[in-house]
Tab-separated table of C-alpha atoms and ligand atoms in Angstrom:
chain	number	residue	atom	x	y	z
A	1226	MET	CA	74.428	129.612	96.941
A	1227	LEU	CA	73.253	127.180	94.297
A	1228	ARG	CA	70.988	125.201	96.629
A	1229	GLU	CA	69.192	128.304	97.911
A	1230	VAL	CA	68.602	129.777	94.466
A	1231	TYR	CA	66.646	126.694	93.388
A	1232	ALA	CA	65.279	125.576	96.772
A	1233	ALA	CA	61.693	126.349	95.735
A	1234	HIS	CA	62.020	124.343	92.506
A	1235	PHE	CA	64.283	121.317	92.796
A	1236	PRO	CA	67.362	119.994	94.552
A	1237	VAL	CA	70.614	120.712	92.741
A	1238	GLY	CA	73.055	117.848	92.792
A	1239	ALA	CA	76.539	116.802	91.812
A	1240	ALA	CA	77.982	113.418	90.993
A	1241	ILE	CA	80.677	112.642	93.522
A	1242	GLN	CA	83.063	109.948	94.698
A	1243	ARG	CA	83.560	108.726	98.253
A	1244	SER	CA	87.086	110.181	98.300
A	1245	GLN	CA	85.635	113.683	97.928
A	1246	ILE	CA	83.768	113.490	101.223
A	1247	ALA	CA	85.924	111.038	103.185
A	1248	SER	CA	87.939	113.833	104.784
A	1249	ALA	CA	87.858	117.605	105.201
A	1250	THR	CA	88.593	118.265	101.520
A	1251	PRO	CA	87.749	121.521	99.727
A	1252	ASP	CA	85.283	119.443	97.717
A	1253	ARG	CA	83.404	118.416	100.842
A	1254	ALA	CA	83.049	122.022	101.947
A	1255	ILE	CA	81.773	123.174	98.560
A	1256	LEU	CA	79.358	120.257	98.284
A	1257	ALA	CA	77.869	120.920	101.718
A	1258	ALA	CA	77.556	124.635	101.013
A	1259	GLN	CA	76.298	124.625	97.466
A	1260	PHE	CA	74.431	121.380	96.747
A	1261	SER	CA	71.257	119.757	98.045
A	1262	SER	CA	71.633	116.407	96.298
A	1263	ILE	CA	74.358	113.973	95.365
A	1264	THR	CA	74.674	111.033	93.027
A	1265	ALA	CA	77.392	108.421	93.425
A	1266	GLU	CA	79.396	108.802	90.246
A	1267	TYR	CA	80.241	105.081	90.312
A	1268	GLU	CA	80.177	103.684	93.836
A	1269	MET	CA	76.522	102.635	93.995
A	1270	LYS	CA	76.724	100.509	90.858
A	1271	PRO	CA	76.646	96.687	90.811
A	1272	ASP	CA	80.310	96.318	89.866
A	1273	ILE	CA	81.257	98.076	93.101
A	1274	ILE	CA	78.561	96.784	95.462
A	1275	ALA	CA	78.424	93.176	94.200
A	1276	PRO	CA	81.434	92.278	92.056
A	1277	THR	CA	80.970	88.625	93.013
A	1278	GLN	CA	77.768	86.719	93.635
A	1279	GLY	CA	76.686	86.279	97.209
A	1280	SER	CA	78.743	89.041	98.807
A	1281	TYR	CA	78.195	92.785	99.038
A	1282	ASP	CA	80.624	95.621	99.692
A	1283	TRP	CA	78.558	98.416	101.196
A	1284	SER	CA	81.535	100.405	102.437
A	1285	ARG	CA	81.540	103.056	99.755
A	1286	SER	CA	77.809	103.364	99.200
A	1287	ASP	CA	77.256	103.580	102.958
A	1288	ALA	CA	79.924	106.270	103.326
A	1289	LEU	CA	78.250	108.423	100.694
A	1290	MET	CA	74.774	107.804	102.098
A	1291	ASP	CA	75.813	108.528	105.678
A	1292	TRP	CA	77.610	111.770	104.765
A	1293	ALA	CA	74.715	113.031	102.667
A	1294	GLU	CA	72.196	112.227	105.397
A	1295	ALA	CA	74.344	113.912	108.061
A	1296	ASN	CA	74.430	117.052	105.901
A	1297	GLY	CA	70.772	117.157	104.927
A	1298	ILE	CA	71.606	116.322	101.317
A	1299	ALA	CA	69.342	114.118	99.181
A	1300	VAL	CA	70.711	111.063	97.398
A	1301	ARG	CA	69.783	109.887	93.920
A	1302	GLY	CA	70.581	106.196	93.627
A	1303	HIS	CA	72.548	105.363	90.478
A	1304	ALA	CA	72.234	102.771	89.012
A	1305	LEU	CA	70.687	99.414	89.802
A	1306	LEU	CA	71.204	98.072	86.287
A	1307	TRP	CA	73.578	99.299	83.571
A	1308	HIS	CA	75.082	97.130	80.866
A	1309	GLN	CA	78.497	98.732	81.376
A	1310	THR	CA	78.738	97.861	85.065
A	1311	THR	CA	77.188	94.408	85.225
A	1312	PRO	CA	79.420	91.726	86.720
A	1313	ALA	CA	79.292	88.527	84.685
A	1314	TRP	CA	77.644	86.539	87.450
A	1315	PHE	CA	74.345	88.361	86.897
A	1316	LEU	CA	74.004	87.082	83.338
A	1317	SER	CA	74.739	83.358	83.578
A	1318	GLY	CA	71.958	80.764	83.400
A	1319	SER	CA	68.418	80.835	82.083
A	1320	PRO	CA	66.256	83.960	81.950
A	1321	ALA	CA	64.559	82.659	85.096
A	1322	ASP	CA	67.935	82.345	86.829
A	1323	ILE	CA	68.879	85.852	85.696
A	1324	ARG	CA	65.566	87.246	86.900
A	1325	ALA	CA	66.047	85.683	90.322
A	1326	LYS	CA	69.564	87.116	90.676
A	1327	LEU	CA	68.572	90.553	89.436
A	1328	GLN	CA	65.521	90.794	91.664
A	1329	GLN	CA	67.467	89.617	94.702
A	1330	TYR	CA	70.150	92.247	94.047
A	1331	VAL	CA	67.620	95.028	93.527
A	1332	THR	CA	65.697	93.953	96.633
A	1333	ASP	CA	68.847	93.900	98.760
A	1334	VAL	CA	70.162	97.281	97.585
A	1335	VAL	CA	66.878	99.198	97.577
A	1336	SER	CA	65.869	97.717	100.940
A	1337	ARG	CA	69.171	98.748	102.508
A	1338	TYR	CA	68.528	102.377	101.633
A	1339	ALA	CA	64.727	102.369	101.884
A	1340	GLY	CA	63.463	105.689	103.200
A	1341	ARG	CA	66.921	107.225	102.698
A	1342	ILE	CA	67.446	107.195	98.904
A	1343	HIS	CA	64.436	109.027	97.481
A	1344	ALA	CA	64.936	108.123	93.821
A	1345	TRP	CA	66.775	105.377	91.937
A	1346	ASP	CA	67.929	105.130	88.373
A	1347	VAL	CA	66.582	101.607	88.146
A	1348	VAL	CA	67.820	101.010	84.607
A	1349	ASN	CA	70.392	103.069	82.733
A	1350	GLU	CA	70.823	103.328	78.952
A	1351	VAL	CA	68.490	100.559	77.799
A	1352	ALA	CA	67.379	102.401	74.647
A	1353	SER	CA	69.235	101.806	71.393
A	1354	ASP	CA	71.323	104.544	69.803
A	1355	SER	CA	70.090	103.581	66.341
A	1356	GLY	CA	67.113	101.999	64.644
A	1357	GLY	CA	66.830	98.459	63.306
A	1358	GLY	CA	67.932	95.292	65.076
A	1359	THR	CA	66.676	95.178	68.634
A	1360	ALA	CA	65.448	98.816	68.585
A	1361	PRO	CA	63.998	100.449	70.547
A	1362	TYR	CA	66.055	98.361	72.986
A	1363	ARG	CA	69.854	98.476	73.203
A	1364	ASP	CA	71.359	95.204	72.003
A	1365	SER	CA	73.178	94.865	75.306
A	1366	ASN	CA	74.506	92.002	77.395
A	1367	TRP	CA	71.214	92.100	79.298
A	1368	TYR	CA	69.070	91.974	76.147
A	1369	GLN	CA	71.143	89.152	74.727
A	1370	ALA	CA	71.039	87.106	77.941
A	1371	VAL	CA	67.308	87.511	78.465
A	1372	GLY	CA	66.227	87.645	74.817
A	1373	ASN	CA	64.020	90.704	75.183
A	1374	GLY	CA	63.435	93.760	77.368
A	1375	ASP	CA	61.681	91.875	80.172
A	1376	TYR	CA	64.679	92.484	82.471
A	1377	ILE	CA	63.588	96.120	82.634
A	1378	ASP	CA	60.225	95.117	84.102
A	1379	TRP	CA	61.914	92.775	86.582
A	1380	ALA	CA	64.151	95.530	87.941
A	1381	PHE	CA	61.319	98.027	88.394
A	1382	GLU	CA	58.989	95.482	89.999
A	1383	ALA	CA	61.604	94.431	92.545
A	1384	ALA	CA	62.505	98.041	93.327
A	1385	ARG	CA	58.874	99.014	93.920
A	1386	ALA	CA	58.347	96.049	96.216
A	1387	ALA	CA	61.480	96.864	98.211
A	1388	ASP	CA	60.658	100.542	98.832
A	1389	PRO	CA	57.180	101.626	97.684
A	1390	ALA	CA	57.917	105.256	98.541
A	1391	CYS	CA	61.035	105.504	96.398
A	1392	LYS	CA	60.683	107.224	93.012
A	1393	LEU	CA	61.773	104.883	90.230
A	1394	PHE	CA	63.484	106.284	87.127
A	1395	ILE	CA	64.631	105.126	83.758
A	1396	ASN	CA	67.748	107.075	82.668
A	1397	ASP	CA	69.443	107.678	79.323
A	1398	TYR	CA	71.570	110.036	77.265
A	1399	ASN	CA	70.951	111.897	73.995
A	1400	THR	CA	67.298	112.401	74.849
A	1401	GLU	CA	67.804	115.877	73.360
A	1402	LEU	CA	68.170	114.150	69.976
A	1403	PRO	CA	64.721	113.460	68.440
A	1404	ALA	CA	65.516	109.995	67.027
A	1405	LYS	CA	66.980	108.642	70.285
A	1406	ARG	CA	64.194	110.323	72.246
A	1407	ALA	CA	61.563	108.586	70.101
A	1408	ARG	CA	63.006	105.171	70.932
A	1409	TYR	CA	63.285	106.115	74.604
A	1410	LEU	CA	59.655	107.261	74.717
A	1411	GLU	CA	58.549	104.090	72.925
A	1412	ILE	CA	60.054	102.017	75.746
A	1413	ILE	CA	58.562	104.328	78.385
A	1414	ALA	CA	55.083	104.246	76.852
A	1415	ASP	CA	55.230	100.440	76.690
A	1416	LEU	CA	56.253	100.189	80.332
A	1417	LEU	CA	53.390	102.489	81.322
A	1418	ALA	CA	50.899	100.592	79.169
A	1419	ARG	CA	51.820	97.359	80.932
A	1420	GLY	CA	51.625	98.882	84.404
A	1421	VAL	CA	55.343	98.605	85.147
A	1422	PRO	CA	55.988	100.866	88.182
A	1423	LEU	CA	57.777	103.865	86.632
A	1424	ASP	CA	57.690	107.291	88.284
A	1425	GLY	CA	60.084	109.362	86.245
A	1426	VAL	CA	62.431	109.861	83.351
A	1427	GLY	CA	66.100	110.720	83.671
A	1428	HIS	CA	67.803	112.800	81.019
A	1429	GLN	CA	71.598	112.727	81.284
A	1430	PHE	CA	72.148	115.850	79.110
A	1431	HIS	CA	75.829	115.325	78.314
A	1432	LEU	CA	76.077	118.305	75.962
A	1433	GLN	CA	78.664	119.993	73.731
A	1434	ILE	CA	79.506	123.680	73.404
A	1435	ASN	CA	77.310	124.015	70.313
A	1436	ALA	CA	74.231	122.689	72.121
A	1437	ASP	CA	70.924	124.526	72.091
A	1438	PRO	CA	69.203	124.285	75.494
A	1439	ALA	CA	65.857	124.257	73.680
A	1440	ASP	CA	66.640	120.753	72.416
A	1441	SER	CA	67.073	119.498	75.982
A	1442	LEU	CA	63.953	121.292	77.169
A	1443	ALA	CA	62.053	119.665	74.293
A	1444	ALA	CA	62.909	116.310	75.871
A	1445	ILE	CA	61.260	117.398	79.122
A	1446	ASP	CA	58.223	118.615	77.181
A	1447	ALA	CA	57.989	115.339	75.245
A	1448	VAL	CA	57.765	113.374	78.485
A	1449	ASP	CA	55.145	115.794	79.794
A	1450	ALA	CA	53.179	115.309	76.563
A	1451	LEU	CA	52.737	111.616	77.437
A	1452	GLY	CA	50.230	112.885	79.981
A	1453	ALA	CA	51.299	110.245	82.500
A	1454	GLY	CA	52.356	112.670	85.240
A	1455	LEU	CA	55.943	111.437	85.122
A	1456	GLU	CA	58.689	113.413	86.830
A	1457	ASN	CA	61.743	114.542	84.892
A	1458	HIS	CA	65.256	114.539	86.361
A	1459	ALA	CA	68.223	116.134	84.647
A	1460	THR	CA	70.687	113.564	85.901
A	1461	GLU	CA	74.204	114.086	84.482
A	1462	ILE	CA	74.595	117.565	83.018
A	1463	ASP	CA	77.932	118.624	81.657
A	1464	VAL	CA	78.776	120.940	78.745
A	1465	SER	CA	81.975	119.999	76.952
A	1466	VAL	CA	84.021	123.004	75.831
A	1467	TYR	CA	84.480	121.207	72.506
A	1468	SER	CA	82.233	120.473	69.548
A	1469	ASP	CA	83.302	117.077	68.206
A	1470	PRO	CA	82.088	115.377	65.027
A	1471	GLY	CA	80.517	111.925	65.115
A	1472	GLU	CA	83.719	110.205	64.062
A	1473	CYS	CA	85.391	111.508	67.189
A	1474	PHE	CA	82.891	109.605	69.327
A	1475	ALA	CA	82.899	106.619	66.999
A	1476	GLY	CA	86.639	106.313	66.553
A	1477	GLY	CA	88.543	109.120	68.212
A	1478	VAL	CA	89.305	110.860	64.901
A	1479	ASN	CA	88.944	114.503	63.926
A	1480	CYS	CA	88.287	115.455	67.538
A	1481	ALA	CA	88.542	119.139	68.380
A	1482	ALA	CA	92.009	120.273	69.395
A	1483	SER	CA	92.619	120.433	73.122
A	1484	TYR	CA	92.809	123.782	74.865
A	1485	GLY	CA	95.492	122.238	77.015
A	1486	SER	CA	95.942	121.563	80.691
A	1487	GLN	CA	95.395	125.128	81.900
A	1488	ALA	CA	91.778	126.204	82.418
A	1489	ALA	CA	92.840	129.789	81.651
A	1490	ASN	CA	93.737	128.722	78.112
A	1491	VAL	CA	90.086	128.154	77.278
A	1492	PRO	CA	88.909	131.294	75.447
A	1493	ALA	CA	86.594	133.552	77.469
A	1494	SER	CA	84.134	133.307	74.600
A	1495	VAL	CA	83.899	129.549	75.123
A	1496	TYR	CA	83.239	129.895	78.846
A	1497	ALA	CA	80.618	132.514	77.962
A	1498	ALA	CA	78.909	130.166	75.511
A	1499	GLN	CA	78.997	127.442	78.134
A	1500	ALA	CA	77.440	129.835	80.660
A	1501	GLN	CA	74.656	130.679	78.227
A	1502	ILE	CA	73.851	126.987	77.806
A	1503	TYR	CA	73.767	126.337	81.551
A	1504	ARG	CA	71.588	129.436	82.127
A	1505	GLY	CA	69.229	128.371	79.353
A	1506	LEU	CA	68.888	124.912	80.853
A	1507	PHE	CA	68.319	126.011	84.438
A	1508	ASP	CA	65.880	128.760	83.448
A	1509	GLY	CA	63.956	126.224	81.389
A	1510	PHE	CA	63.919	123.700	84.234
A	1511	VAL	CA	62.491	126.319	86.607
A	1512	GLN	CA	59.649	126.926	84.150
A	1513	ARG	CA	58.746	123.198	84.062
A	1514	PRO	CA	57.135	121.855	87.270
A	1515	SER	CA	57.789	118.242	86.196
A	1516	VAL	CA	61.522	118.850	86.652
A	1517	THR	CA	62.121	117.738	90.238
A	1518	SER	CA	65.876	117.226	90.339
A	1519	VAL	CA	68.873	118.672	88.491
A	1520	THR	CA	72.349	117.162	88.773
A	1521	VAL	CA	75.653	118.095	87.186
A	1522	TRP	CA	78.014	115.251	86.469
A	1523	GLY	CA	80.813	116.199	88.798
A	1524	LEU	CA	81.781	118.953	91.204
A	1525	HIS	CA	84.765	120.357	89.312
A	1526	ASP	CA	86.371	120.072	85.884
A	1527	GLY	CA	89.332	118.067	87.131
A	1528	GLN	CA	87.148	115.080	88.031
A	1529	SER	CA	85.121	115.003	84.834
A	1530	TRP	CA	84.839	111.777	82.859
A	1531	LEU	CA	85.127	113.992	79.800
A	1532	ASN	CA	88.858	114.334	80.477
A	1533	SER	CA	89.076	110.816	79.044
A	1534	PHE	CA	86.007	110.614	76.757
A	1535	PRO	CA	85.745	110.473	73.817
A	1536	VAL	CA	89.521	110.908	73.893
A	1537	SER	CA	92.109	111.745	76.505
A	1538	ARG	CA	91.926	115.556	76.429
A	1539	ASN	CA	91.528	118.217	79.100
A	1540	ASN	CA	87.914	119.258	79.311
A	1541	TYR	CA	86.220	121.952	81.390
A	1542	PRO	CA	82.510	121.033	81.366
A	1543	LEU	CA	81.283	121.806	84.885
A	1544	LEU	CA	80.426	124.713	87.182
A	1545	PHE	CA	83.732	124.785	89.080
A	1546	ASP	CA	87.206	124.778	87.541
A	1547	PRO	CA	89.978	122.323	88.509
A	1548	ASP	CA	90.991	124.688	91.312
A	1549	ARG	CA	87.431	124.542	92.633
A	1550	GLN	CA	86.796	128.143	91.605
A	1551	PRO	CA	83.323	129.049	90.330
A	1552	LYS	CA	83.217	129.630	86.561
A	1553	PRO	CA	81.027	131.935	84.460
A	1554	ALA	CA	78.571	129.036	84.202
A	1555	PHE	CA	78.196	128.972	87.993
A	1556	HIS	CA	77.528	132.703	88.121
A	1557	ALA	CA	75.112	132.414	85.196
A	1558	VAL	CA	72.916	129.947	87.092
A	1559	THR	CA	73.144	131.579	90.519
A	1560	ASP	CA	72.956	135.322	89.700
A	1561	PRO	CA	70.240	136.523	87.305
A	1562	ALA	CA	72.005	139.911	87.175
A	1563	TYR	CA	75.285	138.337	86.048
A	1564	VAL	CA	76.124	139.574	82.572
A	1565	ILE	CA	77.609	136.738	80.508
B	2592	G3I	O1	88.892	106.008	91.876
B	2592	G3I	C1	89.435	104.773	91.391
B	2592	G3I	C2	90.940	104.774	91.565
B	2592	G3I	O2	91.266	104.801	92.952
B	2592	G3I	C3	91.510	103.511	90.911
B	2592	G3I	O3	92.928	103.542	90.990
B	2592	G3I	C4	91.056	103.444	89.453
B	2592	G3I	C5	91.569	102.219	88.749
B	2592	G3I	O4	90.891	101.102	89.252
B	2592	G3I	O5	89.621	103.422	89.408
B	2592	G3I	C6	89.080	104.611	89.939
B	2592	G3I	O6	87.684	104.509	89.879
B	2592	G3I	C7	87.143	104.708	88.580
B	2592	G3I	C8	86.144	105.876	88.675
B	2592	G3I	O7	85.451	106.050	87.446
B	2592	G3I	C9	86.796	107.181	89.052
B	2592	G3I	O8	87.695	107.563	88.043
B	2592	G3I	C10	86.410	103.443	88.180
B	2592	G3I	O9	87.359	102.409	87.976
B	2592	G3I	C11	85.625	103.692	86.915
B	2592	G3I	O10	84.814	102.547	86.613
B	2592	G3I	C12	84.694	104.884	87.097
B	2592	G3I	O11	84.034	105.140	85.865
B	2592	G3I	C13	82.760	105.777	85.989
B	2592	G3I	C14	81.847	105.148	84.933
B	2592	G3I	O12	80.557	105.798	84.914
B	2592	G3I	C15	81.618	103.666	85.229
B	2592	G3I	O13	80.979	103.521	86.478
B	2592	G3I	C16	82.907	107.282	85.730
B	2592	G3I	O14	83.589	107.882	86.826
B	2592	G3I	C17	81.531	107.932	85.608
B	2592	G3I	O15	81.640	109.299	85.232
B	2592	G3I	C18	80.668	107.194	84.561
B	2592	G3I	O16	79.385	107.772	84.618
B	2592	G3I	C19	78.466	107.332	83.602
B	2592	G3I	C20	77.091	107.238	84.237
B	2592	G3I	O17	77.121	106.317	85.312
B	2592	G3I	C21	76.053	106.838	83.198
B	2592	G3I	N1	76.057	107.790	82.087
B	2592	G3I	C22	77.373	107.930	81.439
B	2592	G3I	C23	78.425	108.353	82.464
B	2592	G3I	C24	79.768	108.540	81.802
B	2592	G3I	O18	80.226	107.301	81.329
């Protein structure tokens, strides 16, 4: 079982949705048997908890929290602030108004789960994907409304005050790419220099089939090299079975041809390459004590966001196939004797 194999190193998690654990589904059985952590794929984000100012809907976040707790499974909170899931009410008014609303939201959410959620992605994807302009910060709705990156400080400070024992993370993607990583680390170093309460760095690791695990492990090592004792979480791992060019992500053109709707149509060589990448990642995480949590972004291929990003196309990026059967990648990370 996945959770036992890595029990001495880190919890192994999956991103899930309330529907997967709301009844006696096959998903619920696999999650309880194999995983020791969960992340709410979308139901602990502000657009779900607080779509309108002054009222909260805890129904879905509570259901996930209660199930995980009843099954001895850790919960990574995700995410208190993300430009893509920020209801408009957060961003109206002066920076002082925005700060007050943000800190009240963070206080209310983190307090509700204090002592139960052990780590939060406090801010998600605040680093820019390119240089110039507002770099190293993303030129997001938050940056534009506040005028600088101060909103990041505000979120961390409120989270620390609400639950001093909770580990507070910054989270982003493409940290395996040196240029993005440099901007990410610039933000992190600045937060540390100013005493902003930051405990760890999240690396999403949304990878493609041509990925080299060494690039992802270099991101862990770069955080360690800061010498700040920060933890590293691999927060959203998936390995697309495709290798798409930049224009596919930028505009949906020249994307790799789909293997179709049947998992069996994916060549065995592709599943083997995917298994090699997963094994390389997990072996590297085990060798790095600063890695204290590893999460794959979904239980099975059928639920993956990559079935609709960057284009609508069947993808098979996870450890279990759409029929909830373990794939070569699962065997590669649970059985050292498994020959890929
Ligand atoms: O399940 C409901 C369905 O019942 C309803 O009919 C439908 C239409 O309203 O919505 C469905 O929920 C959607 C959910 O995905 C499940 O498909 C939500 O609207 C949709 O917002 C949600 O998108 C999630 C997205 O974050 C935004 O929260 C994706 O699942 C999730 O994979 C994605 O995850 C992000 C990470 O948080 C940050 N890193 C990137 C990653 C991928 O974008």
